[in-house]
Short mmCIF file of C-alpha atoms in Angstrom, two decimals:
data_model
loop_
_atom_site.label_atom_id
_atom_site.label_comp_id
_atom_site.label_asym_id
_atom_site.label_seq_id
_atom_site.Cartn_x
_atom_site.Cartn_y
_atom_site.Cartn_z
CA UNK W 1 91.31 93.26 124.28
CA UNK W 2 93.01 89.88 124.32
CA UNK W 3 95.63 89.23 121.67
CA UNK W 4 96.03 86.26 119.38
CA UNK W 5 96.13 83.07 121.44
CA UNK W 6 97.97 80.00 120.27
CA UNK W 7 97.99 76.60 121.92
CA UNK W 8 99.98 74.71 122.84
CA UNK W 9 103.10 76.82 123.38
CA UNK W 10 105.47 73.88 123.04
CA UNK W 11 105.23 70.49 121.38
CA UNK W 12 107.65 67.62 121.02
CA UNK W 13 106.77 64.97 118.45
CA UNK W 14 108.57 62.16 116.70
CA UNK W 15 109.00 61.71 112.97
CA UNK W 16 105.97 60.30 111.24
CA UNK W 17 103.48 61.59 113.79
CA UNK W 18 100.95 64.29 113.09
CA UNK W 19 100.22 67.45 115.04
CA UNK W 20 97.39 69.98 115.33
CA UNK W 21 97.99 73.58 116.38
CA UNK W 22 95.24 75.94 117.46
CA UNK W 23 94.78 79.69 117.07
CA UNK W 24 92.17 82.06 118.46
CA UNK W 25 92.29 85.45 116.73
CA UNK W 26 91.75 88.84 118.30
CA UNK W 27 88.04 89.35 118.89
CA UNK W 28 86.43 90.71 115.74
CA UNK W 29 89.30 89.75 113.45
CA UNK W 30 88.15 87.69 110.53
CA UNK W 31 91.37 86.82 108.73
CA UNK W 32 93.81 84.28 110.13
CA UNK W 33 97.19 83.50 108.62
CA UNK W 34 99.86 80.98 109.55
CA UNK W 35 103.61 81.40 109.20
CA UNK W 36 106.59 79.17 109.86
CA UNK W 37 109.74 80.68 111.31
CA UNK W 38 113.10 78.90 111.21
CA UNK W 39 116.63 80.26 111.67
CA UNK W 40 117.56 79.30 108.12
CA UNK W 41 114.48 80.39 106.16
CA UNK W 42 113.08 83.14 108.36
CA UNK W 43 109.35 83.79 108.31
CA UNK W 44 107.50 81.98 105.55
CA UNK W 45 103.81 82.15 104.74
CA UNK W 46 101.82 78.93 105.06
CA UNK W 47 98.19 79.87 104.38
CA UNK W 48 95.45 82.39 105.03
CA UNK W 49 91.82 81.84 105.95
CA UNK W 50 88.96 84.28 105.73
CA UNK W 51 85.31 83.46 106.26
CA UNK W 52 86.17 79.78 106.70
CA UNK W 53 87.77 79.63 103.25
CA UNK W 54 91.43 79.25 102.40
CA UNK W 55 92.26 82.35 100.40
CA UNK W 56 95.93 81.87 99.75
CA UNK W 57 98.55 79.17 100.25
CA UNK W 58 102.32 79.34 100.44
CA UNK W 59 104.83 76.98 98.95
CA UNK W 60 104.57 74.12 101.44
CA UNK W 61 103.80 70.45 100.81
CA UNK W 62 100.33 69.04 101.17
CA UNK W 63 101.24 67.64 104.59
CA UNK W 64 100.49 71.11 105.88
CA UNK W 65 96.81 71.90 106.04
CA UNK W 66 94.47 74.08 107.98
CA UNK W 67 90.94 75.19 108.50
CA UNK W 68 88.93 78.01 109.98
CA UNK W 69 85.75 77.69 111.98
CA UNK W 70 82.69 79.93 111.97
CA UNK W 71 83.96 81.78 115.06
CA UNK W 72 87.19 82.60 113.14
CA UNK W 73 89.28 80.23 115.26
CA UNK W 74 91.74 78.29 113.15
CA UNK W 75 93.65 75.05 113.33
CA UNK W 76 96.71 73.95 111.45
CA UNK W 77 97.66 70.32 110.94
CA UNK W 78 100.94 68.79 109.90
CA UNK W 79 100.94 65.12 109.02
CA UNK W 80 103.84 62.69 108.69
CA UNK W 81 106.19 64.99 110.57
CA UNK W 82 109.77 65.39 109.36
CA UNK W 83 112.79 66.67 111.27
CA UNK W 84 112.76 69.78 109.08
CA UNK W 85 109.31 70.70 110.36
CA UNK W 86 110.87 71.78 113.65
CA UNK W 87 110.09 75.48 113.82
CA UNK W 88 108.14 78.23 115.50
CA UNK W 89 104.65 78.29 114.04
CA UNK W 90 103.01 81.67 114.21
CA UNK W 91 99.40 82.55 113.77
CA UNK W 92 98.42 86.10 112.87
CA UNK W 93 95.03 87.73 112.67
CA UNK W 94 93.79 90.88 111.00
CA UNK W 95 90.52 92.75 111.10
CA UNK W 96 90.06 92.52 107.37
CA UNK W 97 92.18 91.05 104.60
CA UNK W 98 94.01 94.32 103.96
CA UNK W 99 94.58 95.23 107.61
CA UNK W 100 97.86 94.90 109.55
CA UNK W 101 98.65 91.45 110.92
CA UNK W 102 99.01 90.82 114.64
CA UNK W 103 100.92 87.73 115.71
CA UNK W 104 100.31 85.32 118.55
CA UNK W 105 103.04 83.97 120.82
CA UNK W 106 103.57 80.99 118.58
CA UNK W 107 103.86 77.25 119.02
CA UNK W 108 107.37 75.87 119.09
CA UNK W 109 107.37 72.44 117.51
CA UNK W 110 110.31 70.11 117.92
CA UNK W 111 110.41 66.92 115.85
CA UNK W 112 112.82 64.23 117.03
CA UNK U 1 116.25 87.75 94.06
CA UNK U 2 114.46 87.77 97.40
CA UNK U 3 111.22 89.68 97.68
CA UNK U 4 112.42 91.66 100.68
CA UNK U 5 116.03 92.39 101.56
CA UNK U 6 117.43 93.75 104.78
CA UNK U 7 120.93 94.21 106.11
CA UNK U 8 121.16 91.48 108.75
CA UNK U 9 123.50 93.57 110.88
CA UNK U 10 124.20 93.48 113.70
CA UNK U 11 123.68 97.19 114.05
CA UNK U 12 124.99 98.77 117.23
CA UNK U 13 124.14 102.30 118.34
CA UNK U 14 124.76 104.11 121.63
CA UNK U 15 121.85 104.94 123.88
CA UNK U 16 120.17 108.17 122.81
CA UNK U 17 121.32 107.94 119.19
CA UNK U 18 119.19 107.46 116.07
CA UNK U 19 119.03 103.94 114.72
CA UNK U 20 118.36 103.65 110.99
CA UNK U 21 117.08 100.38 109.54
CA UNK U 22 116.66 99.84 105.81
CA UNK U 23 114.73 97.51 103.56
CA UNK U 24 114.30 97.09 99.81
CA UNK U 25 111.62 95.10 98.01
CA UNK U 26 111.27 93.68 94.54
CA UNK U 27 107.51 93.81 93.79
CA UNK U 28 106.84 97.23 92.30
CA UNK U 29 103.10 96.71 92.78
CA UNK U 30 103.34 96.38 96.57
CA UNK U 31 101.18 98.85 98.46
CA UNK U 32 101.51 97.96 102.16
CA UNK U 33 104.66 97.91 104.26
CA UNK U 34 105.22 96.90 107.86
CA UNK U 35 107.88 96.92 110.54
CA UNK U 36 107.84 94.28 113.25
CA UNK U 37 110.06 94.04 116.31
CA UNK U 38 111.00 90.61 117.59
CA UNK U 39 112.73 90.06 120.90
CA UNK U 40 114.74 86.88 121.28
CA UNK U 41 112.45 83.95 121.92
CA UNK U 42 109.31 86.02 121.35
CA UNK U 43 106.92 86.54 118.46
CA UNK U 44 106.95 89.52 116.07
CA UNK U 45 105.22 92.65 117.34
CA UNK U 46 103.82 95.20 114.90
CA UNK U 47 105.34 98.63 115.49
CA UNK U 48 104.66 100.58 112.29
CA UNK U 49 102.86 100.31 108.99
CA UNK U 50 102.96 102.68 106.03
CA UNK U 51 101.02 102.75 102.79
CA UNK U 52 101.89 106.11 101.19
CA UNK U 53 105.13 107.67 100.03
CA UNK U 54 106.79 109.87 102.61
CA UNK U 55 107.20 109.74 106.36
CA UNK U 56 104.92 108.43 109.07
CA UNK U 57 105.77 109.18 112.68
CA UNK U 58 104.63 107.42 115.85
CA UNK U 59 106.40 108.46 119.01
CA UNK U 60 110.10 107.71 118.65
CA UNK U 61 109.54 105.72 115.46
CA UNK U 62 109.42 107.09 111.91
CA UNK U 63 108.74 104.92 108.89
CA UNK U 64 109.80 106.22 105.49
CA UNK U 65 108.59 104.91 102.14
CA UNK U 66 109.89 105.60 98.66
CA UNK U 67 107.95 103.50 96.15
CA UNK U 68 109.95 104.76 93.17
CA UNK U 69 113.14 103.43 94.75
CA UNK U 70 111.33 100.43 96.31
CA UNK U 71 112.80 101.37 99.65
CA UNK U 72 111.41 101.38 103.18
CA UNK U 73 113.19 102.51 106.29
CA UNK U 74 112.62 102.77 110.01
CA UNK U 75 114.20 105.41 112.19
CA UNK U 76 114.28 105.03 115.95
CA UNK U 77 115.06 108.27 117.74
CA UNK U 78 116.52 108.43 121.26
CA UNK U 79 117.32 104.72 121.12
CA UNK U 80 116.96 102.85 124.41
CA UNK U 81 118.50 99.54 125.52
CA UNK U 82 114.94 98.14 125.47
CA UNK U 83 114.92 98.73 121.69
CA UNK U 84 117.54 95.99 121.32
CA UNK U 85 115.79 93.38 119.18
CA UNK U 86 115.54 92.07 115.64
CA UNK U 87 113.53 94.33 113.33
CA UNK U 88 111.66 92.66 110.51
CA UNK U 89 110.56 94.47 107.38
CA UNK U 90 107.47 93.00 105.71
CA UNK U 91 105.75 93.73 102.42
CA UNK U 92 102.24 92.63 101.52
CA UNK U 93 102.02 90.64 98.31
CA UNK U 94 100.21 92.40 95.49
CA UNK U 95 96.58 91.31 95.35
CA UNK U 96 96.90 89.00 98.34
CA UNK U 97 97.05 89.16 102.11
CA UNK U 98 100.28 87.32 102.77
CA UNK U 99 103.42 89.13 103.83
CA UNK U 100 106.93 88.64 102.56
CA UNK U 101 109.44 89.15 105.35
CA UNK U 102 113.06 90.17 105.26
CA UNK U 103 115.54 88.21 107.32
CA UNK U 104 115.63 90.97 109.92
CA UNK U 105 118.22 93.40 111.26
CA UNK U 106 119.51 92.78 114.75
CA UNK U 107 119.81 96.05 116.64
CA UNK U 108 121.80 96.47 119.84
CA UNK U 109 121.55 99.71 121.81
CA UNK U 110 124.59 100.14 124.02
CA UNK U 111 123.97 101.85 127.39
#
């Protein structure tokens, strides 16, 4: 069974631009969560989607948004990029909301 | 106080020894606990999860949970150089699906 697939793997953007990251969960998994990983803050929760609805949101500004489609695929958008948004963005899927999370390979975003 | 605390290490053990990784958490209502392994430049990989007090064994890995002490640990028996990685402890938030992660313990297994 294929794992969680994230695209693209690497992105370089400049300040003020916006970016969209994509995530395809493991087949049959209905919950998709997004995390940001930085050397200083570690892994921090962004948001979770289940049945196309945002169920939970972390402590990030409104520039960070996401959505989930009917096939459980998810996208995350960051607008008006700042240098501090440079990070590894990880998508994780789980079978149900209380199941273990499985992470994708991540998208490494660099903002210059 | 952070939700999940781990000793950042580094922790070095000789090949074949037992590596012991520890984690404490602050939310007494937490019910689900996870250990992830992350190699440098890679994403976290789930290696163990535990929901009940006591021990849970899977191959060379044993997860231990003590809810009264709010303590989770991971034992790696017969440590191999390929076990060298950062180990992340994660706790599911009460009533939600998001995980709180510790900062990770870097383990080095010396051949």
